Each structure stands twice: as structure tokens, then as C-alpha cells.
Amino acid sequence: MNNNTLQKIKISLVEKIKIFLNEYYFGYGVFFSILRILGGPLILIMGLNLYFNGITKSGIGYSGFMIFFGIYYLLKPLILVLTQDAWFKNFDLEYKIQPKKIIIQSEKSKSELDYSKLKTVQERKTYFVLKTNSKQGIYLPTKLLETSEIEILNNLKTLIQQHV
């Protein structure tokens, strides 16, 4: 890649959905992972148990809410994918990862992000996550990065972990 040009990447819809699902289930720590994986089924099972074994009318009524909420919590990622399609549309992003900053340009804007503004850099199985102090995230698929860019991100990840 030429030193002065930005590299253009295209993240496909399937890749964006995979990134979203991976972040939804595993991107917020162990507690949230367990809650998001087991919460819906447990609430649903408890609601069904209360419905079939409930003694009072209010208990049986409450079981309907638990069943509904359990199903919703189970299907929430699918609901988000189907209703928030703007989140998952293909988009073109031009970027350049430099030793001191990353330059990001879309069709309408161009911004430079100094690495000192990053709170975390995490390497997932197929992508890097760069989170700013304002909790914004940049997701860069590893297969679209050059070796030198991966080295910069790995060094940055190590540097940020040492300062935490």
C-alpha cells in the first residue's frame, strides 16, 4: 500500500452480522456472556414451570410475562439484525493505520484518531476492535489488514494493556 493513500475496504453484510453477534455475546465480559447465553432459556424455563405448576392466578399470569420475556431475550439478536438493517448495510471505509494514528474516511467525512484516545484494542478471532474513551468502536477485519498494520495494532494492544 502506498504510504500516502488510504486503503479501501468493504465489510460485507455477513461479516458485519458475525461481528455484531460475536460482540453481543462475547464482547462485554464473562458475566454478560453468561447472562446473554443462559438468561433467555432460564427465564423461559422458569416461566413454563410457573405456568404448569403455578398455584395462584397471579403466579400463572406472571408466568405469561416470563415466557414472553424469555422468548424475546432468546430472539433479541435476531430481532436486532432484522429491524436495525441500517447497522448492517455494506459500507465502504477508507483507512490508513499509521504508527501514531489511524485515519478513517467515509463518503462524507474524514477523521484522524490519535491512539492516545483509545481505551482498548482487542484482537478477536477474525477482527480487531478499537474502542475510544467515548465508547465508540472501530471494527477492522483481520483478513483485510496488511501484516504491517496487524503489527501496529498488536503493539498498540500490548502498550494499552501495560498502561491499564
Short mmCIF file of C-alpha atoms in Angstrom, two decimals:
data_model
loop_
_atom_site.label_atom_id
_atom_site.label_comp_id
_atom_site.label_asym_id
_atom_site.label_seq_id
_atom_site.Cartn_x
_atom_site.Cartn_y
_atom_site.Cartn_z
CA MET A 1 0.00 0.00 0.00
CA ASN A 2 1.30 3.43 -0.87
CA ASN A 3 2.22 5.44 2.21
CA ASN A 4 0.01 8.40 1.27
CA THR A 5 -3.13 6.61 0.14
CA LEU A 6 -5.94 5.26 2.18
CA GLN A 7 -6.86 1.61 1.81
CA LYS A 8 -10.48 0.99 0.87
CA ILE A 9 -12.20 -1.96 2.50
CA LYS A 10 -15.68 -3.33 2.08
CA ILE A 11 -17.15 -5.18 5.01
CA SER A 12 -19.88 -7.50 3.76
CA LEU A 13 -23.27 -7.81 5.40
CA VAL A 14 -22.45 -11.32 6.61
CA GLU A 15 -19.18 -10.13 8.20
CA LYS A 16 -20.94 -7.24 9.96
CA ILE A 17 -23.60 -9.59 11.35
CA LYS A 18 -20.91 -12.04 12.54
CA ILE A 19 -19.04 -9.18 14.22
CA PHE A 20 -22.27 -7.94 15.84
CA LEU A 21 -23.20 -11.39 17.16
CA ASN A 22 -19.70 -12.04 18.45
CA GLU A 23 -19.64 -8.67 20.23
CA TYR A 24 -23.20 -9.15 21.54
CA TYR A 25 -22.42 -12.50 23.15
CA PHE A 26 -18.71 -12.23 23.98
CA GLY A 27 -17.68 -8.57 23.78
CA TYR A 28 -18.67 -7.37 27.24
CA GLY A 29 -17.01 -9.80 29.61
CA VAL A 30 -17.80 -13.15 31.18
CA PHE A 31 -20.80 -12.00 33.24
CA PHE A 32 -22.65 -10.56 30.23
CA SER A 33 -21.72 -13.57 28.09
CA ILE A 34 -23.26 -15.96 30.61
CA LEU A 35 -26.29 -13.71 31.05
CA ARG A 36 -26.90 -13.39 27.30
CA ILE A 37 -26.39 -17.07 26.56
CA LEU A 38 -28.29 -18.53 29.52
CA GLY A 39 -30.68 -15.72 30.52
CA GLY A 40 -33.36 -16.27 27.88
CA PRO A 41 -33.58 -20.05 28.21
CA LEU A 42 -33.63 -19.86 32.04
CA ILE A 43 -36.38 -17.23 32.10
CA LEU A 44 -38.39 -19.25 29.57
CA ILE A 45 -37.98 -22.48 31.58
CA MET A 46 -38.93 -20.69 34.82
CA GLY A 47 -41.99 -19.18 33.13
CA LEU A 48 -43.12 -22.53 31.74
CA ASN A 49 -42.57 -24.16 35.14
CA LEU A 50 -44.59 -21.43 36.85
CA TYR A 51 -47.36 -21.77 34.25
CA PHE A 52 -47.73 -25.54 34.58
CA ASN A 53 -47.07 -25.78 38.32
CA GLY A 54 -48.42 -22.42 39.49
CA ILE A 55 -50.92 -22.34 42.32
CA THR A 56 -52.21 -18.77 42.25
CA LYS A 57 -53.81 -16.88 39.38
CA SER A 58 -51.30 -14.04 39.74
CA GLY A 59 -48.43 -16.53 39.57
CA ILE A 60 -49.84 -18.07 36.42
CA GLY A 61 -50.40 -14.58 34.98
CA TYR A 62 -46.83 -13.62 35.78
CA SER A 63 -45.66 -16.78 34.02
CA GLY A 64 -47.04 -15.41 30.74
CA PHE A 65 -44.82 -12.35 31.11
CA MET A 66 -41.82 -14.57 31.90
CA ILE A 67 -42.48 -16.78 28.86
CA PHE A 68 -42.84 -13.74 26.60
CA PHE A 69 -39.69 -12.10 28.01
CA GLY A 70 -37.70 -15.36 27.80
CA ILE A 71 -38.61 -15.77 24.12
CA TYR A 72 -37.80 -12.10 23.47
CA TYR A 73 -34.43 -12.39 25.22
CA LEU A 74 -33.63 -15.53 23.24
CA LEU A 75 -34.54 -13.87 19.93
CA LYS A 76 -33.19 -10.37 20.69
CA PRO A 77 -30.06 -10.68 18.48
CA LEU A 78 -32.20 -11.90 15.57
CA ILE A 79 -34.72 -9.11 16.17
CA LEU A 80 -31.91 -6.53 16.13
CA VAL A 81 -30.46 -7.94 12.91
CA LEU A 82 -33.88 -7.88 11.22
CA THR A 83 -35.07 -4.48 12.49
CA GLN A 84 -31.84 -2.47 12.53
CA ASP A 85 -30.76 -3.21 8.98
CA ALA A 86 -29.03 0.17 8.71
CA TRP A 87 -26.45 -1.15 11.19
CA PHE A 88 -25.58 -4.00 8.84
CA LYS A 89 -25.64 -2.47 5.38
CA ASN A 90 -22.44 -2.80 3.41
CA PHE A 91 -20.39 0.34 3.58
CA ASP A 92 -17.11 1.47 2.18
CA LEU A 93 -14.50 2.69 4.58
CA GLU A 94 -11.13 4.07 3.71
CA TYR A 95 -8.50 3.87 6.37
CA LYS A 96 -4.80 4.08 6.99
CA ILE A 97 -3.19 2.66 10.10
CA GLN A 98 -0.09 4.62 10.96
CA PRO A 99 2.25 4.19 13.93
CA LYS A 100 0.78 7.26 15.73
CA LYS A 101 -2.83 7.42 14.47
CA ILE A 102 -5.48 5.88 12.28
CA ILE A 103 -7.08 7.92 9.51
CA ILE A 104 -10.66 7.00 8.70
CA GLN A 105 -12.61 8.39 5.78
CA SER A 106 -16.15 7.70 4.68
CA GLU A 107 -18.04 9.26 1.78
CA LYS A 108 -18.92 12.32 3.86
CA SER A 109 -16.16 12.81 6.41
CA LYS A 110 -12.54 12.22 7.25
CA SER A 111 -11.17 11.91 10.76
CA GLU A 112 -7.87 11.19 12.41
CA LEU A 113 -7.88 9.21 15.60
CA ASP A 114 -4.82 9.58 17.77
CA TYR A 115 -4.09 6.33 19.58
CA SER A 116 -3.97 8.16 22.91
CA LYS A 117 -7.78 8.46 22.58
CA LEU A 118 -8.19 4.67 22.57
CA LYS A 119 -9.31 2.93 25.70
CA THR A 120 -8.85 -0.64 24.43
CA VAL A 121 -7.56 -2.55 21.46
CA GLN A 122 -8.72 -6.15 21.36
CA GLU A 123 -7.92 -8.87 18.88
CA ARG A 124 -10.77 -11.25 18.26
CA LYS A 125 -10.63 -14.36 16.12
CA THR A 126 -11.32 -12.59 12.81
CA TYR A 127 -11.13 -8.85 13.56
CA PHE A 128 -9.69 -6.11 15.74
CA VAL A 129 -11.84 -3.92 18.00
CA LEU A 130 -10.63 -0.41 18.77
CA LYS A 131 -12.72 1.32 21.45
CA THR A 132 -12.37 5.01 22.22
CA ASN A 133 -12.81 6.72 25.57
CA SER A 134 -16.30 7.74 24.39
CA LYS A 135 -17.13 4.02 23.86
CA GLN A 136 -17.25 4.23 20.08
CA GLY A 137 -15.94 1.14 18.33
CA ILE A 138 -13.98 0.57 15.15
CA TYR A 139 -14.05 -2.96 13.80
CA LEU A 140 -11.32 -3.99 11.36
CA PRO A 141 -11.48 -7.49 9.84
CA THR A 142 -8.04 -9.12 10.08
CA LYS A 143 -8.19 -10.56 6.57
CA LEU A 144 -8.38 -7.03 5.15
CA LEU A 145 -5.33 -5.78 7.07
CA GLU A 146 -1.76 -5.88 5.91
CA THR A 147 0.93 -7.51 8.03
CA SER A 148 2.44 -4.15 9.00
CA GLU A 149 -0.99 -2.90 10.13
CA ILE A 150 -1.54 -6.02 12.23
CA GLU A 151 1.87 -5.46 13.85
CA ILE A 152 0.98 -1.84 14.67
CA LEU A 153 -2.33 -2.95 16.23
CA ASN A 154 -0.70 -5.76 18.21
CA ASN A 155 1.96 -3.37 19.53
CA LEU A 156 -0.76 -0.86 20.39
CA LYS A 157 -2.77 -3.58 22.17
CA THR A 158 0.26 -4.51 24.26
CA LEU A 159 1.04 -0.87 25.03
CA ILE A 160 -2.51 -0.11 26.17
CA GLN A 161 -2.65 -3.26 28.33
CA GLN A 162 0.57 -2.20 30.09
CA HIS A 163 -0.91 1.19 30.96
CA VAL A 164 -4.09 -0.25 32.46
#
